[in-house]
Structures are given as C-alpha cells and as structure tokens.
Amino acid sequence: RLVESGGDSVQSGGSLRLSCAVTGLGSRYYCLAWFRQALGKDREVADREGVVVFKSDNTTSYRDSVKGRFTVSRDTADNTFSLQMDNLKPEDTAIYYCAAHRLSYSYTSCASLRNPTGYNYWGQGTQVTVSS
C-alpha cells in the first residue's frame, strides 16, 4: 500500500517535500517512482509523467526537467519514500503519485519514466500547486 502526503501550494522558487508511506511490498528487490499528472486531465495511469525512478539498489533516474532541483530518498527504517522538491516552477504544478512494482531478480530493470503502466501499485496522489 502506498500513501502520499506533503502536497501544498507554494510560490515559484519555493520548496516542498513529498512523502510516501510504503507498506506490503513483500520483496527484497523493487522499484519505487514518483509520477505526476497535470491538473484537469483524466486520471489515466498511462497519461502520467515520470519524475524519478528509484531501484532497491539505490540507483535513480530523473526526468531531465527536474534534475538538480528534485532529490529522492528512501528510508527503510520508517518505510518512507520521499521527494524533496526545490526551486519549484509553475510547470511543476500537478498531482504527484507514488508508484511501485516488485522485481523478481536484482538484475531486472525498473519500468522506465515513460512507462507508468509498468507500475502496478499506486497511491491516491497529492496535489502540488506552484504559483508564479
């Protein structure tokens, strides 16, 4: 189960930290990700835009537009997956979703940023609004 929190309204240049409580993954090998979807769009999984992918071996892959501004972290002690967002821009405005899928083997790749349907566990989303 995935439960996001931390969404809010901020001004351009501001910061937010999103958290995702992660329970029940049941696998040593897994992928976690943050996706986002623009407000007002149908909430189809296939239309979500990948922000960052995190693999259980601590490797990450960020969307180009957020590199240097967003930082992901995983805390296994309290089962959270967090996204620190700095220097926010109006184009970052969206509903942010935490997603996950299990891996059978350590060498298996995560579903990419462009493949939201590769993730079979999703949170309910948390809204981020950035005003100019």
PDB file of C-alpha atoms in Angstrom, residues 35-87:
ATOM      1  CA  PHE A  35       4.870  10.285 -11.369  1.00  0.00           C
ATOM      2  CA  ARG A  36       2.790  13.388 -11.914  1.00  0.00           C
ATOM      3  CA  GLN A  37      -0.293  14.357 -13.829  1.00  0.00           C
ATOM      4  CA  ALA A  38      -1.382  17.840 -14.801  1.00  0.00           C
ATOM      5  CA  LEU A  39      -4.494  19.156 -13.113  1.00  0.00           C
ATOM      6  CA  GLY A  40      -7.712  18.864 -15.063  1.00  0.00           C
ATOM      7  CA  LYS A  41      -6.630  15.824 -17.050  1.00  0.00           C
ATOM      8  CA  ASP A  42      -8.293  12.440 -16.854  1.00  0.00           C
ATOM      9  CA  ARG A  43      -6.526  10.353 -14.233  1.00  0.00           C
ATOM     10  CA  GLU A  44      -5.444   7.608 -16.568  1.00  0.00           C
ATOM     11  CA  VAL A  45      -2.284   5.869 -15.449  1.00  0.00           C
ATOM     12  CA  ALA A  46      -0.926   5.821 -18.988  1.00  0.00           C
ATOM     13  CA  ASP A  47      -1.011   9.637 -19.125  1.00  0.00           C
ATOM     14  CA  ARG A  48       1.171  10.145 -16.083  1.00  0.00           C
ATOM     15  CA  GLU A  49       4.588  11.720 -16.483  1.00  0.00           C
ATOM     16  CA  GLY A  50       7.561  10.098 -14.824  1.00  0.00           C
ATOM     17  CA  VAL A  51       9.558  12.280 -12.417  1.00  0.00           C
ATOM     18  CA  VAL A  52      12.030   9.858 -10.851  1.00  0.00           C
ATOM     19  CA  VAL A  53      12.571   6.119 -10.559  1.00  0.00           C
ATOM     20  CA  PHE A  54      14.368   4.573  -7.583  1.00  0.00           C
ATOM     21  CA  LYS A  55      15.555   0.973  -7.525  1.00  0.00           C
ATOM     22  CA  SER A  56      16.191  -1.074  -4.396  1.00  0.00           C
ATOM     23  CA  ASP A  57      19.935  -0.978  -5.167  1.00  0.00           C
ATOM     24  CA  ASN A  58      19.738   2.814  -4.680  1.00  0.00           C
ATOM     25  CA  THR A  59      20.110   3.705  -8.344  1.00  0.00           C
ATOM     26  CA  THR A  60      17.958   6.565  -9.609  1.00  0.00           C
ATOM     27  CA  SER A  61      16.764   8.022 -12.862  1.00  0.00           C
ATOM     28  CA  TYR A  62      15.375  11.561 -13.019  1.00  0.00           C
ATOM     29  CA  ARG A  63      13.375  13.369 -15.617  1.00  0.00           C
ATOM     30  CA  ASP A  64      15.609  15.970 -17.301  1.00  0.00           C
ATOM     31  CA  SER A  65      13.453  18.921 -16.299  1.00  0.00           C
ATOM     32  CA  VAL A  66      13.806  18.156 -12.573  1.00  0.00           C
ATOM     33  CA  LYS A  67      17.493  17.248 -12.428  1.00  0.00           C
ATOM     34  CA  GLY A  68      19.325  19.438  -9.924  1.00  0.00           C
ATOM     35  CA  ARG A  69      16.044  20.532  -8.324  1.00  0.00           C
ATOM     36  CA  PHE A  70      14.421  17.323  -7.092  1.00  0.00           C
ATOM     37  CA  THR A  71      16.034  14.692  -4.878  1.00  0.00           C
ATOM     38  CA  VAL A  72      14.574  11.320  -3.969  1.00  0.00           C
ATOM     39  CA  SER A  73      15.358   9.322  -0.833  1.00  0.00           C
ATOM     40  CA  ARG A  74      14.302   6.034   0.727  1.00  0.00           C
ATOM     41  CA  ASP A  75      14.188   5.398   4.463  1.00  0.00           C
ATOM     42  CA  THR A  76      13.726   1.713   5.161  1.00  0.00           C
ATOM     43  CA  ALA A  77      13.625   2.287   8.923  1.00  0.00           C
ATOM     44  CA  ASP A  78      10.277   4.065   8.743  1.00  0.00           C
ATOM     45  CA  ASN A  79       9.219   2.742   5.342  1.00  0.00           C
ATOM     46  CA  THR A  80       9.043   6.070   3.560  1.00  0.00           C
ATOM     47  CA  PHE A  81       9.959   7.196   0.077  1.00  0.00           C
ATOM     48  CA  SER A  82      10.420  10.949  -0.173  1.00  0.00           C
ATOM     49  CA  LEU A  83      10.790  13.564  -2.876  1.00  0.00           C
ATOM     50  CA  GLN A  84      12.479  16.827  -1.963  1.00  0.00           C
ATOM     51  CA  MET A  85      11.491  19.473  -4.496  1.00  0.00           C
ATOM     52  CA  ASP A  86      13.446  22.736  -4.573  1.00  0.00           C
ATOM     53  CA  ASN A  87      13.270  25.756  -6.850  1.00  0.00           C
TER      54      ASN A  87
END
